[in-house]
mmCIF file of C-alpha atoms and ligand atoms in Angstrom:
data_model
loop_
_atom_site.group_PDB
_atom_site.id
_atom_site.type_symbol
_atom_site.label_atom_id
_atom_site.label_comp_id
_atom_site.label_asym_id
_atom_site.label_seq_id
_atom_site.Cartn_x
_atom_site.Cartn_y
_atom_site.Cartn_z
ATOM 1 C CA MET A 1 -89.018 -174.811 -124.652
ATOM 2 C CA GLY A 2 -90.142 -175.158 -128.313
ATOM 3 C CA TYR A 3 -88.162 -177.176 -130.813
ATOM 4 C CA PHE A 4 -87.090 -174.120 -132.783
ATOM 5 C CA ARG A 5 -84.910 -171.102 -131.999
ATOM 6 C CA LYS A 6 -87.077 -168.231 -130.741
ATOM 7 C CA ASN A 7 -86.735 -166.141 -133.892
ATOM 8 C CA ILE A 8 -87.656 -169.109 -136.101
ATOM 9 C CA GLU A 9 -90.803 -169.752 -133.995
ATOM 10 C CA ALA A 10 -91.687 -166.082 -134.383
ATOM 11 C CA ALA A 11 -90.991 -165.897 -138.136
ATOM 12 C CA ALA A 12 -93.835 -166.027 -140.618
ATOM 13 C CA GLY A 13 -91.462 -167.067 -143.426
ATOM 14 C CA TYR A 14 -91.378 -165.719 -146.963
ATOM 15 C CA VAL A 15 -94.610 -165.872 -148.948
ATOM 16 C CA PRO A 16 -93.804 -166.385 -152.640
ATOM 17 C CA GLY A 17 -96.098 -165.100 -155.391
ATOM 18 C CA TYR A 18 -98.932 -167.486 -156.302
ATOM 19 C CA GLN A 19 -97.948 -170.257 -158.741
ATOM 20 C CA PRO A 20 -101.153 -171.352 -160.485
ATOM 21 C CA LYS A 21 -101.285 -174.981 -161.689
ATOM 22 C CA GLU A 22 -103.383 -174.346 -164.790
ATOM 23 C CA ALA A 23 -101.474 -173.824 -168.029
ATOM 24 C CA ASP A 24 -103.919 -171.407 -169.684
ATOM 25 C CA VAL A 25 -103.438 -168.491 -167.305
ATOM 26 C CA VAL A 26 -101.880 -165.099 -167.978
ATOM 27 C CA LYS A 27 -99.159 -165.159 -165.359
ATOM 28 C CA LEU A 28 -97.692 -161.725 -164.751
ATOM 29 C CA ASN A 29 -97.144 -162.012 -160.990
ATOM 30 C CA THR A 30 -93.621 -163.331 -160.306
ATOM 31 C CA ASN A 31 -91.454 -161.562 -162.872
ATOM 32 C CA GLU A 32 -90.541 -164.626 -164.904
ATOM 33 C CA ASN A 33 -89.349 -164.087 -168.455
ATOM 34 C CA PRO A 34 -92.311 -164.739 -170.785
ATOM 35 C CA TYR A 35 -90.083 -166.222 -173.509
ATOM 36 C CA PRO A 36 -88.530 -169.702 -173.414
ATOM 37 C CA SER A 37 -84.846 -170.116 -172.565
ATOM 38 C CA SER A 38 -82.269 -170.449 -175.360
ATOM 39 C CA PRO A 39 -82.821 -173.619 -177.465
ATOM 40 C CA ALA A 40 -79.251 -174.552 -176.487
ATOM 41 C CA VAL A 41 -80.505 -175.169 -172.931
ATOM 42 C CA ILE A 42 -82.862 -178.037 -173.749
ATOM 43 C CA GLU A 43 -80.196 -179.530 -176.002
ATOM 44 C CA ALA A 44 -77.599 -179.372 -173.187
ATOM 45 C CA VAL A 45 -80.008 -180.840 -170.632
ATOM 46 C CA GLY A 46 -80.835 -183.674 -173.068
ATOM 47 C CA LYS A 47 -77.143 -184.534 -173.319
ATOM 48 C CA ILE A 48 -76.687 -185.032 -169.557
ATOM 49 C CA THR A 49 -75.343 -188.558 -168.991
ATOM 50 C CA THR A 50 -76.230 -190.991 -166.207
ATOM 51 C CA GLU A 51 -72.557 -190.807 -165.212
ATOM 52 C CA GLN A 52 -72.972 -187.070 -164.581
ATOM 53 C CA LEU A 53 -76.001 -187.839 -162.412
ATOM 54 C CA ARG A 54 -74.233 -190.603 -160.516
ATOM 55 C CA ARG A 55 -71.268 -188.415 -159.558
ATOM 56 C CA TYR A 56 -71.246 -185.212 -157.517
ATOM 57 C CA PRO A 57 -71.065 -182.100 -159.677
ATOM 58 C CA ASP A 58 -68.067 -179.761 -159.942
ATOM 59 C CA PRO A 59 -68.210 -178.032 -156.506
ATOM 60 C CA LEU A 60 -67.289 -174.634 -157.933
ATOM 61 C CA ALA A 61 -69.178 -174.963 -161.242
ATOM 62 C CA ASN A 62 -66.074 -173.827 -163.104
ATOM 63 C CA ALA A 63 -67.603 -174.159 -166.572
ATOM 64 C CA PHE A 64 -70.182 -171.549 -165.612
ATOM 65 C CA ARG A 65 -67.670 -169.364 -163.765
ATOM 66 C CA GLU A 66 -65.501 -169.184 -166.880
ATOM 67 C CA ALA A 67 -68.427 -168.327 -169.145
ATOM 68 C CA ALA A 68 -69.850 -165.726 -166.730
ATOM 69 C CA ALA A 69 -66.400 -164.203 -166.176
ATOM 70 C CA LYS A 70 -66.022 -163.646 -169.921
ATOM 71 C CA VAL A 71 -69.471 -162.029 -170.183
ATOM 72 C CA ASN A 72 -68.799 -159.723 -167.230
ATOM 73 C CA GLY A 73 -65.143 -158.882 -167.916
ATOM 74 C CA VAL A 74 -63.885 -160.365 -164.614
ATOM 75 C CA GLU A 75 -61.890 -163.483 -163.631
ATOM 76 C CA PRO A 76 -63.541 -166.842 -162.754
ATOM 77 C CA GLU A 77 -62.173 -166.412 -159.188
ATOM 78 C CA ASN A 78 -64.454 -163.384 -158.843
ATOM 79 C CA ILE A 79 -67.578 -165.549 -159.274
ATOM 80 C CA ILE A 80 -69.507 -167.690 -156.794
ATOM 81 C CA CYS A 81 -72.330 -169.906 -158.098
ATOM 82 C CA CYS A 82 -75.462 -170.460 -156.017
ATOM 83 C CA ASN A 83 -78.789 -172.223 -156.021
ATOM 84 C CA GLY A 84 -80.596 -169.107 -157.260
ATOM 85 C CA GLY A 85 -79.951 -165.511 -156.236
ATOM 86 C CA ASP A 86 -81.971 -166.125 -153.063
ATOM 87 C CA ASP A 87 -79.329 -168.632 -151.986
ATOM 88 C CA LEU A 88 -76.636 -165.944 -152.316
ATOM 89 C CA LEU A 89 -78.711 -163.629 -150.115
ATOM 90 C CA LYS A 90 -79.006 -166.328 -147.474
ATOM 91 C CA ILE A 91 -75.268 -167.015 -147.660
ATOM 92 C CA ALA A 92 -74.512 -163.288 -147.255
ATOM 93 C CA PHE A 93 -76.763 -162.998 -144.183
ATOM 94 C CA THR A 94 -75.219 -166.118 -142.633
ATOM 95 C CA ALA A 95 -71.661 -164.959 -143.347
ATOM 96 C CA LEU A 96 -72.035 -161.298 -142.386
ATOM 97 C CA CYS A 97 -74.896 -160.736 -139.931
ATOM 98 C CA ASP A 98 -75.739 -161.714 -136.354
ATOM 99 C CA LYS A 99 -77.312 -160.097 -133.306
ATOM 100 C CA ASP A 100 -74.513 -157.511 -133.127
ATOM 101 C CA ARG A 101 -74.119 -157.068 -136.891
ATOM 102 C CA PRO A 102 -77.229 -155.494 -138.452
ATOM 103 C CA VAL A 103 -78.431 -155.373 -142.035
ATOM 104 C CA ALA A 104 -79.633 -152.114 -143.642
ATOM 105 C CA TYR A 105 -81.624 -151.508 -146.823
ATOM 106 C CA PRO A 106 -83.982 -148.905 -148.287
ATOM 107 C CA VAL A 107 -87.710 -149.762 -148.336
ATOM 108 C CA PRO A 108 -89.967 -150.713 -150.004
ATOM 109 C CA THR A 109 -87.834 -153.414 -151.582
ATOM 110 C CA TYR A 110 -87.575 -157.195 -152.025
ATOM 111 C CA SER A 111 -89.597 -158.694 -149.190
ATOM 112 C CA LEU A 112 -87.153 -161.561 -148.644
ATOM 113 C CA TYR A 113 -84.585 -159.279 -146.911
ATOM 114 C CA PRO A 114 -86.558 -158.832 -143.635
ATOM 115 C CA VAL A 115 -87.395 -162.545 -143.608
ATOM 116 C CA LEU A 116 -83.704 -163.480 -143.820
ATOM 117 C CA ALA A 117 -82.881 -160.903 -141.121
ATOM 118 C CA GLN A 118 -85.384 -162.527 -138.811
ATOM 119 C CA LEU A 119 -84.145 -166.046 -139.516
ATOM 120 C CA GLN A 120 -80.571 -164.934 -138.890
ATOM 121 C CA GLY A 121 -81.545 -163.065 -135.721
ATOM 122 C CA CYS A 122 -80.001 -159.772 -136.789
ATOM 123 C CA GLU A 123 -81.378 -156.266 -136.419
ATOM 124 C CA LYS A 124 -82.800 -154.781 -139.620
ATOM 125 C CA ILE A 125 -82.419 -151.079 -140.341
ATOM 126 C CA GLU A 126 -85.051 -150.088 -142.891
ATOM 127 C CA ILE A 127 -84.694 -146.604 -144.390
ATOM 128 C CA PRO A 128 -87.598 -145.349 -146.500
ATOM 129 C CA PHE A 129 -87.048 -144.262 -150.091
ATOM 130 C CA ASP A 130 -88.551 -140.899 -151.001
ATOM 131 C CA ASP A 131 -91.469 -140.806 -153.459
ATOM 132 C CA GLU A 132 -89.061 -140.935 -156.389
ATOM 133 C CA PHE A 133 -87.056 -143.870 -155.043
ATOM 134 C CA ASN A 134 -83.797 -141.903 -154.686
ATOM 135 C CA LEU A 135 -81.059 -143.529 -152.612
ATOM 136 C CA PRO A 136 -81.562 -142.385 -148.988
ATOM 137 C CA GLY A 137 -78.473 -140.486 -147.785
ATOM 138 C CA ARG A 138 -78.815 -142.037 -144.309
ATOM 139 C CA LEU A 139 -77.970 -145.465 -145.674
ATOM 140 C CA ALA A 140 -74.271 -144.576 -145.672
ATOM 141 C CA SER A 141 -74.095 -143.966 -141.918
ATOM 142 C CA THR A 142 -75.956 -146.921 -140.356
ATOM 143 C CA GLN A 143 -72.852 -148.917 -139.285
ATOM 144 C CA ALA A 144 -74.557 -152.050 -140.671
ATOM 145 C CA ALA A 145 -72.398 -155.095 -141.386
ATOM 146 C CA LEU A 146 -74.398 -155.652 -144.586
ATOM 147 C CA THR A 147 -76.151 -152.996 -146.660
ATOM 148 C CA ILE A 148 -78.365 -154.159 -149.521
ATOM 149 C CA VAL A 149 -79.510 -152.073 -152.469
ATOM 150 C CA CYS A 150 -81.752 -153.760 -154.993
ATOM 151 C CA ASN A 151 -80.979 -152.190 -158.404
ATOM 152 C CA PRO A 152 -83.239 -152.073 -160.357
ATOM 153 C CA ASN A 153 -85.371 -152.067 -157.245
ATOM 154 C CA ALA A 154 -88.299 -154.428 -156.723
ATOM 155 C CA PRO A 155 -91.178 -153.665 -156.711
ATOM 156 C CA SER A 156 -90.633 -150.134 -158.075
ATOM 157 C CA GLY A 157 -88.471 -150.916 -161.141
ATOM 158 C CA SER A 158 -86.515 -147.733 -160.334
ATOM 159 C CA PHE A 159 -82.764 -147.472 -160.999
ATOM 160 C CA ILE A 160 -80.012 -145.797 -158.980
ATOM 161 C CA ALA A 161 -77.056 -144.382 -160.926
ATOM 162 C CA ILE A 162 -73.899 -146.474 -160.576
ATOM 163 C CA GLU A 163 -71.862 -143.427 -159.431
ATOM 164 C CA GLU A 164 -74.169 -143.131 -156.392
ATOM 165 C CA LEU A 165 -73.570 -146.772 -155.517
ATOM 166 C CA ALA A 166 -69.819 -146.179 -155.887
ATOM 167 C CA SER A 167 -70.052 -143.329 -153.341
ATOM 168 C CA LEU A 168 -72.060 -145.566 -151.022
ATOM 169 C CA ALA A 169 -69.531 -148.424 -151.266
ATOM 170 C CA ASN A 170 -66.790 -145.908 -150.557
ATOM 171 C CA GLU A 171 -68.492 -144.530 -147.449
ATOM 172 C CA LEU A 172 -69.647 -147.822 -145.921
ATOM 173 C CA LYS A 173 -67.579 -149.597 -143.291
ATOM 174 C CA GLY A 174 -69.372 -152.894 -143.966
ATOM 175 C CA VAL A 175 -70.268 -154.812 -147.108
ATOM 176 C CA LEU A 176 -72.544 -153.480 -149.857
ATOM 177 C CA LEU A 177 -74.573 -156.116 -151.702
ATOM 178 C CA VAL A 178 -76.165 -154.791 -154.880
ATOM 179 C CA ASP A 179 -79.012 -157.105 -155.846
ATOM 180 C CA GLU A 180 -78.934 -157.029 -159.647
ATOM 181 C CA ALA A 181 -81.472 -159.816 -160.179
ATOM 182 C CA TYR A 182 -83.214 -157.610 -162.783
ATOM 183 C CA VAL A 183 -80.192 -155.768 -164.193
ATOM 184 C CA ASP A 184 -80.427 -157.555 -167.537
ATOM 185 C CA PHE A 185 -83.324 -155.211 -168.387
ATOM 186 C CA ALA A 186 -81.486 -152.019 -167.306
ATOM 187 C CA GLU A 187 -79.025 -149.828 -169.220
ATOM 188 C CA ASP A 188 -76.096 -150.089 -166.796
ATOM 189 C CA ASN A 189 -74.753 -152.296 -163.998
ATOM 190 C CA CYS A 190 -72.244 -152.300 -161.152
ATOM 191 C CA VAL A 191 -69.730 -154.826 -162.365
ATOM 192 C CA ARG A 192 -66.965 -152.252 -163.044
ATOM 193 C CA LEU A 193 -67.117 -151.241 -159.378
ATOM 194 C CA THR A 194 -65.992 -154.701 -158.233
ATOM 195 C CA LYS A 195 -62.485 -153.822 -159.504
ATOM 196 C CA GLN A 196 -62.463 -150.757 -157.244
ATOM 197 C CA PHE A 197 -64.138 -151.896 -154.004
ATOM 198 C CA ASP A 198 -63.292 -154.919 -151.858
ATOM 199 C CA ASN A 199 -66.565 -154.520 -149.904
ATOM 200 C CA LEU A 200 -68.945 -154.953 -152.862
ATOM 201 C CA ILE A 201 -70.910 -158.084 -153.821
ATOM 202 C CA ILE A 202 -73.136 -158.130 -156.875
ATOM 203 C CA LEU A 203 -76.009 -160.615 -157.037
ATOM 204 C CA ARG A 204 -77.068 -161.961 -160.418
ATOM 205 C CA SER A 205 -79.889 -164.335 -161.286
ATOM 206 C CA MET A 206 -80.396 -166.637 -164.256
ATOM 207 C CA SER A 207 -84.134 -166.682 -163.516
ATOM 208 C CA LYS A 208 -85.152 -163.457 -165.226
ATOM 209 C CA GLY A 209 -82.929 -162.416 -168.152
ATOM 210 C CA TYR A 210 -82.213 -166.051 -169.129
ATOM 211 C CA SER A 211 -85.675 -167.604 -168.524
ATOM 212 C CA LEU A 212 -84.309 -170.223 -166.106
ATOM 213 C CA ALA A 213 -86.338 -169.689 -162.916
ATOM 214 C CA GLY A 214 -87.136 -173.428 -162.932
ATOM 215 C CA ILE A 215 -83.561 -174.634 -162.577
ATOM 216 C CA ARG A 216 -82.484 -172.289 -159.717
ATOM 217 C CA PHE A 217 -79.156 -170.747 -160.630
ATOM 218 C CA GLY A 218 -77.703 -167.452 -159.482
ATOM 219 C CA TYR A 219 -74.230 -166.091 -158.975
ATOM 220 C CA GLY A 220 -72.271 -163.410 -157.174
ATOM 221 C CA ILE A 221 -69.433 -161.201 -158.423
ATOM 222 C CA ALA A 222 -66.904 -159.762 -155.971
ATOM 223 C CA GLN A 223 -63.215 -159.510 -155.169
ATOM 224 C CA THR A 224 -61.650 -162.769 -154.008
ATOM 225 C CA ASN A 225 -61.543 -161.757 -150.304
ATOM 226 C CA LEU A 226 -65.368 -161.784 -150.279
ATOM 227 C CA ILE A 227 -65.798 -164.759 -152.615
ATOM 228 C CA GLU A 228 -63.583 -166.892 -150.363
ATOM 229 C CA GLY A 229 -65.541 -165.911 -147.228
ATOM 230 C CA LEU A 230 -68.900 -166.618 -148.860
ATOM 231 C CA GLN A 231 -67.602 -169.903 -150.240
ATOM 232 C CA LYS A 232 -67.125 -171.175 -146.637
ATOM 233 C CA VAL A 233 -70.838 -170.787 -145.945
ATOM 234 C CA ARG A 234 -72.162 -172.158 -149.220
ATOM 235 C CA ASP A 235 -73.208 -175.833 -149.606
ATOM 236 C CA SER A 236 -70.244 -177.677 -151.099
ATOM 237 C CA TYR A 237 -72.368 -178.794 -154.072
ATOM 238 C CA ALA A 238 -74.683 -175.802 -154.218
ATOM 239 C CA VAL A 239 -75.472 -176.127 -157.912
ATOM 240 C CA ASP A 240 -76.286 -179.428 -159.574
ATOM 241 C CA ALA A 241 -74.921 -180.899 -162.801
ATOM 242 C CA VAL A 242 -78.104 -180.235 -164.794
ATOM 243 C CA ALA A 243 -78.262 -176.606 -163.617
ATOM 244 C CA ILE A 244 -74.577 -176.039 -164.416
ATOM 245 C CA ALA A 245 -75.010 -177.399 -167.947
ATOM 246 C CA ALA A 246 -78.168 -175.341 -168.564
ATOM 247 C CA ALA A 247 -76.897 -172.078 -167.081
ATOM 248 C CA THR A 248 -73.555 -172.315 -168.882
ATOM 249 C CA VAL A 249 -75.024 -172.637 -172.389
ATOM 250 C CA ALA A 250 -77.674 -170.005 -171.567
ATOM 251 C CA ILE A 251 -75.156 -167.346 -170.576
ATOM 252 C CA LYS A 252 -73.012 -168.165 -173.628
ATOM 253 C CA ASP A 253 -75.875 -167.664 -176.091
ATOM 254 C CA ARG A 254 -75.517 -163.868 -176.319
ATOM 255 C CA ASP A 255 -77.579 -163.456 -179.515
ATOM 256 C CA TYR A 256 -80.619 -165.155 -178.016
ATOM 257 C CA PHE A 257 -80.270 -163.204 -174.773
ATOM 258 C CA GLU A 258 -80.076 -159.874 -176.648
ATOM 259 C CA GLN A 259 -83.057 -160.776 -178.820
ATOM 260 C CA THR A 260 -85.433 -161.671 -175.946
ATOM 261 C CA LYS A 261 -84.244 -158.682 -173.906
ATOM 262 C CA LYS A 262 -85.082 -156.383 -176.834
ATOM 263 C CA GLN A 263 -88.575 -157.894 -177.120
ATOM 264 C CA ILE A 264 -89.205 -157.421 -173.394
ATOM 265 C CA LYS A 265 -88.039 -153.806 -173.494
ATOM 266 C CA GLU A 266 -90.320 -153.098 -176.458
ATOM 267 C CA GLN A 267 -93.262 -154.657 -174.637
ATOM 268 C CA ARG A 268 -92.355 -152.731 -171.474
ATOM 269 C CA THR A 269 -92.592 -149.423 -173.343
ATOM 270 C CA ARG A 270 -95.896 -150.406 -174.931
ATOM 271 C CA LEU A 271 -97.471 -151.736 -171.723
ATOM 272 C CA THR A 272 -96.377 -148.651 -169.779
ATOM 273 C CA GLU A 273 -97.978 -146.327 -172.346
ATOM 274 C CA LYS A 274 -101.228 -148.309 -172.503
ATOM 275 C CA LEU A 275 -101.548 -148.480 -168.706
ATOM 276 C CA ARG A 276 -101.013 -144.717 -168.522
ATOM 277 C CA GLU A 277 -103.758 -144.265 -171.142
ATOM 278 C CA LEU A 278 -106.063 -146.295 -168.875
ATOM 279 C CA GLY A 279 -105.390 -143.846 -166.044
ATOM 280 C CA PHE A 280 -102.691 -145.642 -164.032
ATOM 281 C CA THR A 281 -99.626 -143.758 -162.819
ATOM 282 C CA VAL A 282 -96.667 -145.805 -164.028
ATOM 283 C CA PRO A 283 -93.094 -144.611 -163.468
ATOM 284 C CA ASP A 284 -90.554 -145.653 -166.122
ATOM 285 C CA SER A 285 -89.145 -149.068 -165.236
ATOM 286 C CA SER A 286 -85.606 -150.422 -165.716
ATOM 287 C CA SER A 287 -86.858 -153.928 -165.051
ATOM 288 C CA ASN A 288 -89.178 -156.558 -166.543
ATOM 289 C CA PHE A 289 -92.072 -155.375 -164.395
ATOM 290 C CA MET A 290 -93.712 -152.098 -163.485
ATOM 291 C CA LEU A 291 -95.501 -150.664 -160.492
ATOM 292 C CA ALA A 292 -98.841 -149.203 -161.521
ATOM 293 C CA THR A 293 -100.715 -146.951 -159.122
ATOM 294 C CA CYS A 294 -104.445 -146.987 -159.356
ATOM 295 C CA LYS A 295 -105.579 -143.368 -159.052
ATOM 296 C CA ASN A 296 -109.362 -143.568 -159.087
ATOM 297 C CA CYS A 297 -109.824 -147.239 -158.355
ATOM 298 C CA GLN A 298 -109.094 -149.914 -155.732
ATOM 299 C CA ALA A 299 -105.996 -151.970 -156.578
ATOM 300 C CA ARG A 300 -107.221 -154.910 -154.482
ATOM 301 C CA GLU A 301 -110.549 -154.991 -156.288
ATOM 302 C CA ILE A 302 -108.860 -154.950 -159.686
ATOM 303 C CA TYR A 303 -106.504 -157.715 -158.592
ATOM 304 C CA ASP A 304 -109.454 -159.903 -157.500
ATOM 305 C CA LYS A 305 -111.358 -159.278 -160.735
ATOM 306 C CA LEU A 306 -108.285 -160.157 -162.806
ATOM 307 C CA VAL A 307 -107.830 -163.432 -160.883
ATOM 308 C CA LYS A 308 -111.430 -164.391 -161.748
ATOM 309 C CA GLN A 309 -110.364 -164.123 -165.404
ATOM 310 C CA ASN A 310 -107.216 -166.220 -164.817
ATOM 311 C CA ILE A 311 -104.956 -163.185 -165.063
ATOM 312 C CA TYR A 312 -102.415 -162.940 -162.251
ATOM 313 C CA VAL A 313 -100.517 -159.783 -161.262
ATOM 314 C CA ARG A 314 -98.985 -159.056 -157.820
ATOM 315 C CA TYR A 315 -100.785 -157.156 -155.085
ATOM 316 C CA PHE A 316 -98.978 -156.297 -151.825
ATOM 317 C CA ASP A 317 -101.333 -155.669 -148.920
ATOM 318 C CA VAL A 318 -98.860 -153.424 -147.078
ATOM 319 C CA PRO A 319 -98.879 -149.667 -146.400
ATOM 320 C CA GLY A 320 -97.374 -147.698 -149.283
ATOM 321 C CA LEU A 321 -98.043 -150.457 -151.818
ATOM 322 C CA ASP A 322 -101.721 -151.279 -151.267
ATOM 323 C CA ASP A 323 -102.882 -148.833 -153.970
ATOM 324 C CA LYS A 324 -100.573 -150.400 -156.544
ATOM 325 C CA LEU A 325 -100.258 -153.447 -158.761
ATOM 326 C CA ARG A 326 -96.909 -154.902 -159.769
ATOM 327 C CA ILE A 327 -97.212 -156.179 -163.295
ATOM 328 C CA THR A 328 -94.626 -158.370 -165.038
ATOM 329 C CA VAL A 329 -94.049 -157.582 -168.704
ATOM 330 C CA GLY A 330 -95.475 -160.492 -170.692
ATOM 331 C CA THR A 331 -95.562 -161.392 -174.375
ATOM 332 C CA GLU A 332 -97.563 -159.084 -176.649
ATOM 333 C CA GLU A 333 -100.494 -161.518 -176.476
ATOM 334 C CA GLN A 334 -100.427 -161.737 -172.658
ATOM 335 C CA ASN A 335 -100.156 -157.962 -172.322
ATOM 336 C CA ASP A 336 -103.100 -157.504 -174.707
ATOM 337 C CA LYS A 337 -105.232 -159.890 -172.627
ATOM 338 C CA LEU A 338 -104.379 -157.948 -169.475
ATOM 339 C CA LEU A 339 -105.112 -154.582 -171.094
ATOM 340 C CA GLU A 340 -108.410 -155.828 -172.527
ATOM 341 C CA ALA A 341 -109.484 -157.140 -169.099
ATOM 342 C CA LEU A 342 -108.443 -153.901 -167.371
ATOM 343 C CA LYS A 343 -110.384 -151.820 -169.900
ATOM 344 C CA LYS A 344 -113.554 -153.780 -169.065
ATOM 345 C CA ILE A 345 -113.000 -153.646 -165.290
ATOM 346 C CA LEU A 346 -112.359 -149.901 -165.270
HETATM 347 C C1 PLP B 1 -85.037 -158.596 -156.056
HETATM 348 C C2 PLP B 1 -84.772 -160.044 -156.204
HETATM 349 N N1 PLP B 1 -83.574 -160.526 -155.851
HETATM 350 C C3 PLP B 1 -83.274 -161.813 -155.960
HETATM 351 C C4 PLP B 1 -84.204 -162.715 -156.447
HETATM 352 C C5 PLP B 1 -83.808 -164.147 -156.492
HETATM 353 O O1 PLP B 1 -83.963 -164.741 -157.714
HETATM 354 P P1 PLP B 1 -83.608 -166.259 -157.956
HETATM 355 O O2 PLP B 1 -83.458 -166.917 -156.621
HETATM 356 O O3 PLP B 1 -84.730 -166.800 -158.752
HETATM 357 O O4 PLP B 1 -82.311 -166.227 -158.711
HETATM 358 C C6 PLP B 1 -85.478 -162.274 -156.809
HETATM 359 C C7 PLP B 1 -86.505 -163.207 -157.275
HETATM 360 O O5 PLP B 1 -87.631 -162.922 -157.527
HETATM 361 C C8 PLP B 1 -85.769 -160.897 -156.690
HETATM 362 O O6 PLP B 1 -86.971 -160.411 -157.000
#
């Protein structure tokens, strides 16, 4: 007998995007925000006292819950704070899935979902999207305990209308988790549906829209029946004092958030157009990244040649994605460097 449970022995684990050590790289591979976080964040982190470090943090992170509740038009009781959105996913799998309680999700999507299914030892029901990334009708009838829809989806950047997600929540017997890690760059979101459905959890991340991937802070929005169940599974001190202080001032600084979001959307439009001019097929994206299909070239080859120039994008060596590059929207300067390099390679 090995030391680990069978499914842990068998698991390969999640492989995160490459994190280069050098500072002078163009890093467009893990969908970070290219702009710094609000100046209020560094100020708040600088004001952390040794007393705050000595003591355990507020277990529920109420300062953040209150601020996030105001922003989202819900009550603090409807919010659960986690150590990044990934932590909320893990909590949801632990709380809702086991060998008799499967998870279902459309594919291709965020590659962490199958990894968590394997770690939890639950069956995964993967239903392919069509070529236009429409919501597969079959998703409503799987009998899964947990159904996940990533919206905007990764890696496609596509967006499913909120009314369709409302119909799905209505039809499902189990829980619907809408992964809105990238929703800050979209035109709509699901939060109004949480008032209507007691089987809906929304995942939010502070990593993307608020430039805080380094501190690890995410949160969920749901009715209190779900929040209370998830709370049982969560670490009692899931978010630390520094992260609470940083995330709270970041979500409160609405002007800064709106300003950086506008810049990213402008760059997204520009980068999409320029990539299309270079011959890539690029569907419109509702996210801070885009999926570019290489029509008359090899995506892998382009990826390798970009790496040699210290430019990192994401390449997925899996069927259906191996002719594509997922490119995070960078600053104007970063995008120009990428476009210049691509022009030469092509
Ligand atoms: C689709 C999706 N969901 C959730 C997350 C989790 O984000 P974080 O744990 O940084 O909040 C990510 C991170 O890349 C993601 O791509």
